[in-house]
Tab-separated table of C-alpha atoms and ligand atoms in Angstrom:
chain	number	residue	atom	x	y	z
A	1	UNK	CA	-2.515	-39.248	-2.152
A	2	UNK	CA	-4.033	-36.518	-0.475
A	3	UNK	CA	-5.425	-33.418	-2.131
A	4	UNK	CA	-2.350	-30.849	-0.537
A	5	UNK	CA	0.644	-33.189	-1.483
A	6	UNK	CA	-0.478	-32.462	-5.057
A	7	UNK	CA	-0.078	-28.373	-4.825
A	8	UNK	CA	3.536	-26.676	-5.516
A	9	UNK	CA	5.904	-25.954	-3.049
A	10	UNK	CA	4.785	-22.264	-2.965
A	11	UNK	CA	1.334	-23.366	-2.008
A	12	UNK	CA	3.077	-24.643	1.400
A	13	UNK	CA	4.505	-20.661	2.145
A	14	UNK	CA	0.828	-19.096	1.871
A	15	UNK	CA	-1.612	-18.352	4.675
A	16	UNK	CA	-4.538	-16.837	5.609
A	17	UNK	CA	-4.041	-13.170	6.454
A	18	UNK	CA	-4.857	-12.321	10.007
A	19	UNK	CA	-5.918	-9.212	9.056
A	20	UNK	CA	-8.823	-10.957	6.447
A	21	UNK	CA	-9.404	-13.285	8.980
A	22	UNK	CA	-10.160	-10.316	11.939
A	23	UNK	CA	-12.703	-8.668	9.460
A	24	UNK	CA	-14.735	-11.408	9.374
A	25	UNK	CA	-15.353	-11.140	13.245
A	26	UNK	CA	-16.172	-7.859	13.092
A	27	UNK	CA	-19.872	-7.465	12.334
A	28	UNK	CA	-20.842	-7.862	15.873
A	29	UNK	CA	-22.746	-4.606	17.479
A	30	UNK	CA	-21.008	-2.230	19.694
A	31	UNK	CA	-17.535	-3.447	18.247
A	32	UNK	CA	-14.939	-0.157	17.265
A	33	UNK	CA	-12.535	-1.307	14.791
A	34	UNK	CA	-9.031	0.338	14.222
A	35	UNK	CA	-8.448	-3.068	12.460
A	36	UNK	CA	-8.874	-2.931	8.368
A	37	UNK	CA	-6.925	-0.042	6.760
A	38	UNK	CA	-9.850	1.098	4.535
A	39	UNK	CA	-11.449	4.062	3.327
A	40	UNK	CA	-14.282	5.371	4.818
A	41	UNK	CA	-17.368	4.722	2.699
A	42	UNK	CA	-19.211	7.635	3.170
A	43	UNK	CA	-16.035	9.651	1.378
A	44	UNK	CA	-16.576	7.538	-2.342
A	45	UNK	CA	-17.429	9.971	-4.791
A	46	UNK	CA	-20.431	8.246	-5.235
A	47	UNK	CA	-22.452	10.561	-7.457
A	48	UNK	CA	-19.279	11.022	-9.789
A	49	UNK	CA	-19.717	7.553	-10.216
A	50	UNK	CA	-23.022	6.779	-11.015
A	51	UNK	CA	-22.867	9.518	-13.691
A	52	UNK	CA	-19.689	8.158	-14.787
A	53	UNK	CA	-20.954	4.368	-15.349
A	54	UNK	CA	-24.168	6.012	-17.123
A	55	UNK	CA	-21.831	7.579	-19.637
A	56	UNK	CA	-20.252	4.796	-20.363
A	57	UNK	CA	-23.371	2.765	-20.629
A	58	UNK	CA	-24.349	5.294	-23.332
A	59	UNK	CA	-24.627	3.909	-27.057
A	60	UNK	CA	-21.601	6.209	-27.722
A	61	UNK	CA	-19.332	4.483	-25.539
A	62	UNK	CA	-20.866	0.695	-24.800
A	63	UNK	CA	-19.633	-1.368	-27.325
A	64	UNK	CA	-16.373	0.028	-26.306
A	65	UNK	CA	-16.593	-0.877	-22.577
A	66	UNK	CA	-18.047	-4.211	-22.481
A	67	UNK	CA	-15.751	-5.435	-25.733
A	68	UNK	CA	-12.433	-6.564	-24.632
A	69	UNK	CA	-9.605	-4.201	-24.429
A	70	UNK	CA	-5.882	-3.852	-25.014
A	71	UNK	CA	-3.923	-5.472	-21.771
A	72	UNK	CA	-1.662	-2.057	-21.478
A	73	UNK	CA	-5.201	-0.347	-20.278
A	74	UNK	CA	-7.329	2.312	-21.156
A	75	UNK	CA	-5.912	5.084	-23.693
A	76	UNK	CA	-7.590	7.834	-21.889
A	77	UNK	CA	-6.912	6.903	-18.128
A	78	UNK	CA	-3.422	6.205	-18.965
A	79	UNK	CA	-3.160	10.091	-20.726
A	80	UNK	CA	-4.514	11.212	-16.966
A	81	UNK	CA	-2.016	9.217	-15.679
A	82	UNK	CA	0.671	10.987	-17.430
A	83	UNK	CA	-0.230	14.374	-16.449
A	84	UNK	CA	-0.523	13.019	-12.658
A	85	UNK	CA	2.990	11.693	-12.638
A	86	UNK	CA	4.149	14.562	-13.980
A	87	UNK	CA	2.561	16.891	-11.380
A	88	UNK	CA	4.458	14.101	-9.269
A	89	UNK	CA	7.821	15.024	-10.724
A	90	UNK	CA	7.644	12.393	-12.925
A	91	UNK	CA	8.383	12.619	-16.737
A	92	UNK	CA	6.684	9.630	-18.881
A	93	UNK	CA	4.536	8.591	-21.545
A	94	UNK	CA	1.615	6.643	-22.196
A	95	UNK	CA	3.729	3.580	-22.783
A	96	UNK	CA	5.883	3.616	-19.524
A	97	UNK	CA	2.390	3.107	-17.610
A	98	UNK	CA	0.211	0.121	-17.228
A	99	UNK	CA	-3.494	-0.219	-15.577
A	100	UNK	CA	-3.297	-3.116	-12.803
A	101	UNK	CA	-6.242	-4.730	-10.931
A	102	UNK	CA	-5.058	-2.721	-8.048
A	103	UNK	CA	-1.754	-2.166	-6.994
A	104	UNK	CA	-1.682	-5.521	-5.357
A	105	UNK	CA	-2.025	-7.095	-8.608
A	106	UNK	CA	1.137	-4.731	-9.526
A	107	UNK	CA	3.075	-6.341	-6.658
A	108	UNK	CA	2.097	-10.077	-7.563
A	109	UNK	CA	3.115	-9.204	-11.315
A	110	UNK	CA	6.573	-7.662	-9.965
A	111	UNK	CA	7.380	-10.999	-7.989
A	112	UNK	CA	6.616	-12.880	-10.899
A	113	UNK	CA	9.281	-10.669	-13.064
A	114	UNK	CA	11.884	-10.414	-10.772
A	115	UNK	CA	11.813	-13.589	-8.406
A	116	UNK	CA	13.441	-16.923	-8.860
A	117	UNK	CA	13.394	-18.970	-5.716
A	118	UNK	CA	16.504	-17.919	-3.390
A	119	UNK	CA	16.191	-14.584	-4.599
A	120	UNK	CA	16.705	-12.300	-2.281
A	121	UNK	CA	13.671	-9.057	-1.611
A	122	UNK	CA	14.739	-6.302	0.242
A	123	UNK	CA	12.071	-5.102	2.101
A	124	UNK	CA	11.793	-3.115	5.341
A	125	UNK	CA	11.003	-4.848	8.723
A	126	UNK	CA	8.261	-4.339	9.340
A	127	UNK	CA	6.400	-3.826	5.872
A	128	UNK	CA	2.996	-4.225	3.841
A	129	UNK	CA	1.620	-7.758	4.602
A	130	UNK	CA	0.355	-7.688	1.116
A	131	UNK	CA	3.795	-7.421	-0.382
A	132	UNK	CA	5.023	-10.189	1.229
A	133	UNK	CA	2.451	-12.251	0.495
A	134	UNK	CA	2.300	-11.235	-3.314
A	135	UNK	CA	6.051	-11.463	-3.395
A	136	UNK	CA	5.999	-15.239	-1.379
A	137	UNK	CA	5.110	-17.428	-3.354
A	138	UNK	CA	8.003	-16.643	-5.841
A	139	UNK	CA	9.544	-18.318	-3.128
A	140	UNK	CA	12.574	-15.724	-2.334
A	141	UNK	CA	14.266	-15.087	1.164
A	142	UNK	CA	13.577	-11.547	2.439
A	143	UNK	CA	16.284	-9.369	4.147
A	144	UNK	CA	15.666	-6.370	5.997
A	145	UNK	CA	16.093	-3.250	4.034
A	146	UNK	CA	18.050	-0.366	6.140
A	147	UNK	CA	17.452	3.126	5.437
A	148	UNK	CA	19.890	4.630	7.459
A	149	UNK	CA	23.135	4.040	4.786
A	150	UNK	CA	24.090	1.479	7.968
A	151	UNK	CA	24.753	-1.684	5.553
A	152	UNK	CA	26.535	-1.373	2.536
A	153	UNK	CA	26.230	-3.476	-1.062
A	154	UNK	CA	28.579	-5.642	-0.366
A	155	UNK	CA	26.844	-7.260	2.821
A	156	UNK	CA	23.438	-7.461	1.182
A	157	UNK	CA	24.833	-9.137	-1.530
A	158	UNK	CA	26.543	-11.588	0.706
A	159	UNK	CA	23.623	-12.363	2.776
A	160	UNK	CA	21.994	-13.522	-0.640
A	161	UNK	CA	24.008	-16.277	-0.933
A	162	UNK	CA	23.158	-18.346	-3.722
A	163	UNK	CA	20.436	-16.378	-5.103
A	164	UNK	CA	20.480	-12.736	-5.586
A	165	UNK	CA	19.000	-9.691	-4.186
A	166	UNK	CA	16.285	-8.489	-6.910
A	167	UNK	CA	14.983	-5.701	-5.795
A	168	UNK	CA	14.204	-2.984	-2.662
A	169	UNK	CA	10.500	-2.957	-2.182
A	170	UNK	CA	9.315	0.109	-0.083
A	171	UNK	CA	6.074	2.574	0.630
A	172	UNK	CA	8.171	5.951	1.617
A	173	UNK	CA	4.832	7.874	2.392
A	174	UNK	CA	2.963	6.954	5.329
A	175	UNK	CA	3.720	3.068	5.123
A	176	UNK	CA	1.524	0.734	5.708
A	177	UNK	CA	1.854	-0.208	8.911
A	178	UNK	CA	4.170	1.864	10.450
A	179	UNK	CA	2.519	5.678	8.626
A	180	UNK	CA	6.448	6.823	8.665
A	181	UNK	CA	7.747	8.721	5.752
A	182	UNK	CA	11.122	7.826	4.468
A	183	UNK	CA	12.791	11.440	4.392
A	184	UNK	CA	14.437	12.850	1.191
A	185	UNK	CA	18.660	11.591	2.137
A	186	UNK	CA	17.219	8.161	2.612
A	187	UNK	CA	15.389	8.088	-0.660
A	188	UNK	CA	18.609	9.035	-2.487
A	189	UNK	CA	20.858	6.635	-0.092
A	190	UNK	CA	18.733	4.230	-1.486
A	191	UNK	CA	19.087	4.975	-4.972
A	192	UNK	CA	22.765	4.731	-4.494
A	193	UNK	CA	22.256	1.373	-2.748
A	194	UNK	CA	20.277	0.183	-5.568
A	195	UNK	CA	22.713	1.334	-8.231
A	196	UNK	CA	25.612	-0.209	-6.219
A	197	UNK	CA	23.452	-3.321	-6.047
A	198	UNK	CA	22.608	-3.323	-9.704
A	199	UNK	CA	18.655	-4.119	-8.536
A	200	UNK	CA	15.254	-2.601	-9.004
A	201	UNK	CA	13.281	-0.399	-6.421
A	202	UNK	CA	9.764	-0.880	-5.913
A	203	UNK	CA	7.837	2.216	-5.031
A	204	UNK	CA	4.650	1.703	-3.816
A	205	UNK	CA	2.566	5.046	-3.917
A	206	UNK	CA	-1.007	3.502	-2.515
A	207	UNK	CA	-0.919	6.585	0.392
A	208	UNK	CA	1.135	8.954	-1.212
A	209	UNK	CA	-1.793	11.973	-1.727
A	210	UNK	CA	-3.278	11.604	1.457
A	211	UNK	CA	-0.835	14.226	3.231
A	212	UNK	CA	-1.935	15.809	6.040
A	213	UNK	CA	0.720	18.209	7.174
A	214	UNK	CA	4.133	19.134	5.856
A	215	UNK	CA	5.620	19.142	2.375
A	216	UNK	CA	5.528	16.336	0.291
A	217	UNK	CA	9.038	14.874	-1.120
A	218	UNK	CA	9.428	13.724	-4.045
A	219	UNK	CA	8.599	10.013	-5.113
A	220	UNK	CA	12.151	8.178	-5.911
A	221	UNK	CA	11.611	7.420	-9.331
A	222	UNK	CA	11.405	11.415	-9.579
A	223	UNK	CA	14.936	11.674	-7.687
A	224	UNK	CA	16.051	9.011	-9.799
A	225	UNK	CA	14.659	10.836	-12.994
A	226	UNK	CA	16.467	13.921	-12.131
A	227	UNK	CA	19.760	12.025	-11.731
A	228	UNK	CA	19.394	10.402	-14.925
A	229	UNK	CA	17.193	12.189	-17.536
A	230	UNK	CA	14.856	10.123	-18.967
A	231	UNK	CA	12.486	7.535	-17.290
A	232	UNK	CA	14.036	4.831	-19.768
A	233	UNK	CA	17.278	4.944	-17.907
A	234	UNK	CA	15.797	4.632	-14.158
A	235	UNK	CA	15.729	1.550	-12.258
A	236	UNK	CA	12.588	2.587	-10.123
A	237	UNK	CA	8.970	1.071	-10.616
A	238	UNK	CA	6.424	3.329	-9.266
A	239	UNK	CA	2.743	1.375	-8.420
A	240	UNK	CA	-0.223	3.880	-8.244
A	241	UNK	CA	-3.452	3.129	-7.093
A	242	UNK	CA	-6.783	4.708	-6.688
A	243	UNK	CA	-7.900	2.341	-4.032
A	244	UNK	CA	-7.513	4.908	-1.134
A	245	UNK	CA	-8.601	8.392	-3.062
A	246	UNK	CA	-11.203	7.300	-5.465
A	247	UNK	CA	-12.338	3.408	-4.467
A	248	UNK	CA	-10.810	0.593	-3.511
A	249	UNK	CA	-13.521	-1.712	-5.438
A	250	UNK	CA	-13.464	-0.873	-8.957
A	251	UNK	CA	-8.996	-2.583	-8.259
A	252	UNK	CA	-7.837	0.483	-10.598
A	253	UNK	CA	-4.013	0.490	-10.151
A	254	UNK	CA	-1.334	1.116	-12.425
A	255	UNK	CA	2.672	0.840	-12.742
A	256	UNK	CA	4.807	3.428	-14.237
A	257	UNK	CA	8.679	1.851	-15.461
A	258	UNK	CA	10.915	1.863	-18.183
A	259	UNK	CA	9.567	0.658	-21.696
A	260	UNK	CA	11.067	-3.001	-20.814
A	261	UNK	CA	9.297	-3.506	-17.421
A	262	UNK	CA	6.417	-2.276	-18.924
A	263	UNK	CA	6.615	-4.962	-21.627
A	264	UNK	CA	7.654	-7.665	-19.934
A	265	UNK	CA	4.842	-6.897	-17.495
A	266	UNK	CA	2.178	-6.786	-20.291
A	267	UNK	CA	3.183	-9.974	-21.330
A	268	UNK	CA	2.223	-11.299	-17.796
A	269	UNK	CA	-1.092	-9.447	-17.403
A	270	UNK	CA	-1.738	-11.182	-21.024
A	271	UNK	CA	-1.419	-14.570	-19.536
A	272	UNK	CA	-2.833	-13.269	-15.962
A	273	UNK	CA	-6.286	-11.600	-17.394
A	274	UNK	CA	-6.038	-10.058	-20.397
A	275	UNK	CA	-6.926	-6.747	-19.373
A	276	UNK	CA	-8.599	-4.852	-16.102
A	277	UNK	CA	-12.128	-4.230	-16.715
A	278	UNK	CA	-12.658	-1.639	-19.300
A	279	UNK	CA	-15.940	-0.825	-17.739
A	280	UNK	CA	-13.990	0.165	-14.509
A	281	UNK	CA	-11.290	2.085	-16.377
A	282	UNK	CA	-13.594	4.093	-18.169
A	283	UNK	CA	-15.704	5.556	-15.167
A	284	UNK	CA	-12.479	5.685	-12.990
A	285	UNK	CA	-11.054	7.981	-16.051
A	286	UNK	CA	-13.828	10.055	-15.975
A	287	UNK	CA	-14.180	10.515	-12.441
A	288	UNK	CA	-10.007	11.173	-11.757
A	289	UNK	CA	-10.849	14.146	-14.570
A	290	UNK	CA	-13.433	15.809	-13.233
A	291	UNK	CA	-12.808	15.944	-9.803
A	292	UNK	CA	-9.262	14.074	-8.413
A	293	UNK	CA	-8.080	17.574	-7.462
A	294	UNK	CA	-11.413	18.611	-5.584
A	295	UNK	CA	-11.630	15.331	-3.766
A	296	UNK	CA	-8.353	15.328	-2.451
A	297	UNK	CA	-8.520	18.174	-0.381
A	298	UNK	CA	-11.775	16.981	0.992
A	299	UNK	CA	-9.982	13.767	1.894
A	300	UNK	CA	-6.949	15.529	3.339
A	301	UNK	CA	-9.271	17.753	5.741
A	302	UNK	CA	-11.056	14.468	7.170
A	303	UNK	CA	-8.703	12.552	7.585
A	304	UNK	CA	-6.238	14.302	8.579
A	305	UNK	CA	-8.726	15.231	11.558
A	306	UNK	CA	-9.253	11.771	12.742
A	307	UNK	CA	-5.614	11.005	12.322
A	308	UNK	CA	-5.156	14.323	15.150
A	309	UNK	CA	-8.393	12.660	17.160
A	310	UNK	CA	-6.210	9.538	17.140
A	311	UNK	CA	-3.002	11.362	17.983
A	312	UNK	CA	-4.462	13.871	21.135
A	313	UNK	CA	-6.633	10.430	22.064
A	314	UNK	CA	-3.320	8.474	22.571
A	315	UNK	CA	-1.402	10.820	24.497
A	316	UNK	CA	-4.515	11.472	27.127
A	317	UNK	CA	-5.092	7.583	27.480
A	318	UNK	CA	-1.728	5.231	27.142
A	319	UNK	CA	0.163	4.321	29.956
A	320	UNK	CA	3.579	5.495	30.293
A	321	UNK	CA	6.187	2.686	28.240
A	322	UNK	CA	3.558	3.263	24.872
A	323	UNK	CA	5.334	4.742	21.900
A	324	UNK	CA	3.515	5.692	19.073
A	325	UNK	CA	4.370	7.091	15.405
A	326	UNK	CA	3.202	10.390	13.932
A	327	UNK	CA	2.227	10.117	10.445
A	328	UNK	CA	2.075	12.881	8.660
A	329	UNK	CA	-0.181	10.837	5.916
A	330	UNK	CA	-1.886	7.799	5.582
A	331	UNK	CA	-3.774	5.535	7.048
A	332	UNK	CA	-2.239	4.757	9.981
A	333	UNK	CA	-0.456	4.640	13.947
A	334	UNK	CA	1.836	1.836	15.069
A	335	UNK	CA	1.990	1.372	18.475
A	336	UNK	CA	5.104	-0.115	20.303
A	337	UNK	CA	4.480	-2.092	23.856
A	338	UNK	CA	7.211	-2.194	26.334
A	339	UNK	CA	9.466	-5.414	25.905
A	340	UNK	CA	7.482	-8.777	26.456
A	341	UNK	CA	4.048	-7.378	25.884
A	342	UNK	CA	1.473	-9.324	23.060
A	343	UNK	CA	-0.228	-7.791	20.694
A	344	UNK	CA	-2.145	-10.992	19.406
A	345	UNK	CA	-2.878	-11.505	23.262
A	346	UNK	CA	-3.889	-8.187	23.700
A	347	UNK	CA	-6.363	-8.365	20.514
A	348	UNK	CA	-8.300	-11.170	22.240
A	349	UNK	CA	-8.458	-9.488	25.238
A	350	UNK	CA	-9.688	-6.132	24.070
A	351	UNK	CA	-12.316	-7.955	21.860
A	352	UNK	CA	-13.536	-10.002	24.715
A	353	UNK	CA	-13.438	-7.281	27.389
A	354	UNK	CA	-14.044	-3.540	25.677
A	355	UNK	CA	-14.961	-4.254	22.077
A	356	UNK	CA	-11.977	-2.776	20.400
A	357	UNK	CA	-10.286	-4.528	17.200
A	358	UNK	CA	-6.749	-3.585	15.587
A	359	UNK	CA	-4.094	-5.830	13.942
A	360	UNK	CA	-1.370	-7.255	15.885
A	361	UNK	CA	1.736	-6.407	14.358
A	362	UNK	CA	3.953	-9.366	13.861
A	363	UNK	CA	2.321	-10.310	10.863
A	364	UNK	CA	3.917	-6.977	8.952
A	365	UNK	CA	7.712	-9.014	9.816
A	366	UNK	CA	8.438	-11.093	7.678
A	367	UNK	CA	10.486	-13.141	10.231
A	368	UNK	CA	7.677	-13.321	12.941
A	369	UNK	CA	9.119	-10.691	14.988
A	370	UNK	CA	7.320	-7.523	16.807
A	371	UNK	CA	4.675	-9.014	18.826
A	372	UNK	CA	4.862	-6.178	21.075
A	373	UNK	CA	3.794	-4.248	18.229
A	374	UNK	CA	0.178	-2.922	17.043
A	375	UNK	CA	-1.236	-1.054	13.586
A	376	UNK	CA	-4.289	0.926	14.382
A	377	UNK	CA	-5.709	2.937	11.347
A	378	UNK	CA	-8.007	5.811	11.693
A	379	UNK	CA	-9.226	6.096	8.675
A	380	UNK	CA	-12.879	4.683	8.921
A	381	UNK	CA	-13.714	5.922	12.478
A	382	UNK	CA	-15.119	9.571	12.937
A	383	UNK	CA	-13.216	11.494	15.737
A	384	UNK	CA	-16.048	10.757	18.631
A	385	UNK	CA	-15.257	6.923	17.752
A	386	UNK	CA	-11.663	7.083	18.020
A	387	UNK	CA	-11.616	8.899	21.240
A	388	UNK	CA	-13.555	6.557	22.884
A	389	UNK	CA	-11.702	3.743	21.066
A	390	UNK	CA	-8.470	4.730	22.515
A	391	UNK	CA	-10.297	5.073	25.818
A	392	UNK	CA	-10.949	1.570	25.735
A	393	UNK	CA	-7.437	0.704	24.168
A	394	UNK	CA	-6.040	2.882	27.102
A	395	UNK	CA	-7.965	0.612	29.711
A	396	UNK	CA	-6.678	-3.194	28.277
A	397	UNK	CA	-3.538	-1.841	28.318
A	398	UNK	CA	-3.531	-0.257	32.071
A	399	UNK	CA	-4.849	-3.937	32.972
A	400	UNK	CA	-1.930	-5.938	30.828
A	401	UNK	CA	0.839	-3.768	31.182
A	402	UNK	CA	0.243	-1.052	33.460
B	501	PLP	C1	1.005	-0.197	0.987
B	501	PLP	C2	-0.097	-0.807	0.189
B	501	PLP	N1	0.155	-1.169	-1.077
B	501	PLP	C3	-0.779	-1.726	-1.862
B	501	PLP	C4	-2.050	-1.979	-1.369
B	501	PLP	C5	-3.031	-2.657	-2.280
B	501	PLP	O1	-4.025	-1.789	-2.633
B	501	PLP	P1	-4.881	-1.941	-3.953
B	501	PLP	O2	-4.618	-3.277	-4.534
B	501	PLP	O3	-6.290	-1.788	-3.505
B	501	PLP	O4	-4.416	-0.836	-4.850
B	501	PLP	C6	-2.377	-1.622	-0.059
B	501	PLP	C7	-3.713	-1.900	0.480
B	501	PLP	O5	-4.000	-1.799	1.634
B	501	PLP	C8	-1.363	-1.027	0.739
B	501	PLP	O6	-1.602	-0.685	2.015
C-alpha cells in the first residue's frame, strides 16, 4: 500500500500554496518582488521588543512565562484587547476574546467548529488563499458570497443542497487580494443575509488599522452589536491579529465571539496546543501598551506612501485595457488583464525577462477562475522600488498584451 492511500480524504484537497512556493525563488539578486504580502522589516518595533522580552525574562515575571498557561490566553493582553475592540465599536469582555497563533490559526479553528463535509462556506470570489485553505480540509463546497443584496436566502440555501451553508467568511477592509473595502449598506445587507440564513459571519480584521485615507466604518460585529445590544446575542466572529502592525512572527492573533464560540473554541485550542506561547503574549502585551497608538500612525504614513508610489506608478506605465483597484488600506493592488490574458504566464515571463515577482491571481478563486488577474502588494518595497517595478511590469505587459 503506498504511503498517500493511507492519509484522509482531506489530505487529497490540500496543496502547496503558490504563493509559499514563489518565495522560495525569490532570493536571487536584482529580483523586485510585489509577490508576499508582508510587512516591511525595517517597520518592527524592534527596540519595544527587546525591552519587552527582557522584562519578561526578569525573575518577577519568568516563572510565569516559560510555565504553561491557561488556553483562553494571557489575562493582561486579553484586558488590552478589550479596550481595543471597544475603541473599535465593539463592547466585550475578557471572556468573549481568545489569543490564537495568528489569525490563521483562528480560521483553521473556525472550520473545525462550523464545517461538516458538504457544508456550504460563503466566501467572496476572489478571497484570502489562506481561508480557503484553513477552511478545506473540513471538506465543505464554497459558494460565492454577493455583496450587492443580488441573491437572496433562499437561493444560497438551495445551492447547499445536502449540506448547509455555515457561515459568510469575509475581510471588509482592504481584502486580501483585492485591497477593496466592503462599504457600510453592504456590511448591514449582510447581516440581514446572515440572519435570514440563520449562519455565522466571519470577520477577518488582519488589515483593518492600516487606513490610509478616508474614514474607517465600522467592523460588522459593531453594526451587529448596535442592532442587538450585547455581544452575547451577535452572530459575528471578529479575528484580530497583530501580524501586520506589530509582527507577524511572534503568530499573536485573537477571536472576539459570543461566550459559546469562545468555549467551544477553547476546547479546540486545548486539543490543538494548549495555549499560544506565553512568552510571546507577554512581550506582545507590553509592546501593544506602550506604543500600538504611536506605531500606527507611523505605519499609516509609510505605507500609505508606497501604496500612492504604486498607484501614480500604474497609471504612468500600464497599457490601456489594465484596471486596477484603489485601496484605501492594506496591503495591496489587484490588477485585471483584458479577457484571455495569463497571469501565471505572465509571472514566468516577467521573472525570466525583467526580474519582477507578484502572485497570479487564480489561486484567490476558489473555483480556478481569474487567470487574467494579478495581486501586487506594496507593502515591503520603498517608493523608488515600486516605480521602477511597475516600469518593468509596464514593459511585460506592452510585450504580452499590448
Ligand atoms: C486576510 C488575512 N487573514 C489572515 C491572515 C493570517 O495572518 P496571521 O496568521 O499572521 O495573523 C492573513 C495573512 O496574510 C491575511 O492576509
Amino acid at each position: 500500500m503506498s504511503t498517500q492511500a493511507l492519509f484522509a480524504t482531506r489530505a487529497s484537497r490540500m496543496k502547496a500554496s503558490e504563493i509559499r512556493e514563489l518565495l522560495k525563488l525569490l532570493d536571487q539578486p536584482g529580483i523586485i518582488s510585489f509577490a508576499g504580502g508582508i510587512p516591511d522589516p525595517a517597520l518592527f518595533p524592534k527596540e519595544e521588543f527587546a525591552q519587552a522580552f527582557q522584562t519578561a525574562m526578569t525573575a518577577d515575571h519568568s516563572d510565569r512565562a516559560l510555565q504553561y498557561s491557561v488556553s483562553e490566553g494571557y489575562g493582561p493582553l486579553r484586558e488590552w484587547l478589550v479596550d481595543h475592540m471597544r475603541g473599535n465599536g465593539i463592547d466585550c469582555g475578557a471572556e468573549n476574546i481568545l489569543i490564537t497563533s495568528g489569525s490563521q490559526q483562528a480560521l483553521d479553528y473556525l472550520g473545525k467548529l462550523y464545517l461538516s463535509p458538504g457544508d456550504t462556506a460563503l466566501v467572496g470570489w476572489p478571497t484570502y488563499l489562506g481561508a480557503i485553505n484553513a477552511f478545506d480540509a473540513y471538506e465543505p463546497r464554497f459558494d460565492r458570497l454577493h455583496l450587492n443584496g443580488n441573491q437572496g436566502a433562499a437561493e444560497y440555501a438551495a445551492a447547499a443542497g445536502e449540506g448547509r451553508v455555515k457561515f459568510a467568511y469575509l475581510s471588509p477592509d482592504f481584502a486580501n487580494p483585492t485591497g477593496e473595502t466592503v462599504d457600510l449598506r453592504a456590511r448591514e445587507g449582510l447581516l440581514d443575509l446572515a440572519d435570514a440564513l440563520d449562519i455565522a459571519v466571519i470577520e477577518d480584521g488582519a488589515y483593518q488599522a492600516l487606513r490610509y485615507e478616508g474614514d474607517a466604518i465600522p467592523p460588522i460585529l459593531a453594526l451587529e452589536q448596535k442592532r442587538k445590544g450585547s455581544i452575547e446575542a451577535c452572530r459575528t466572529i471578529y479575528c484580530g491579529s497583530f501580524s501586520k502592525t506589530l509582527s507577524p512572527g511572534l503568530r499573536v492573533g485573537w477571536i472576539v465571539a459570543a461566550q459559546p464560540v469562545i468555549q467551544q473554541l477553547v476546547l479546540i485550542k486545548q486539543a490543538a496546543d494548549l495555549h499560544s506561547p506565553t512568552l510571546n503574549q507577554m512581550a506582545t502585551e507590553q509592546v501593544a501598551r506602550t506604543c500600538f497608538d504611536s506605531h500606527i500612525p507611523m505605519l499609516r504614513r509609510t505605507y500609505g506612501a508606497r501604496r500612492n508610489a504604486m498607484l501614480q506608478a500604474l497609471e504612468d506605465h500600464m497599457p490601456d485595457g489594465v484596471e486596477w483597484t484603489r485601496p484605501e488600506g492594506g496591503m495591496f493592488i489587484w490588477l485585471t488583464l483584458p479577457e484571455g490574458a495569463d497571469g501565471a504566464a505572465l509571472l514566468a515571463r516577467s521573472l525570466e525577462t525583467v526580474k519582477l515577482a507578484f502572485v497570479p491571481g487564480r489561486a484567490f478563486f476558489p473555483d480556478g477562475s481569474g487567470a487574467n488577474t494579478v495581486r501586487l502588494s506594496f507593502s515591503n518595497s520603498d517608493e523608488a522600488t515600486i516605480r521602477e517595478g511597475i516600469a518593468r511590469l509596464g514593459q511585460v505587459l506592452k510585450t504580452q498584451i499590448g
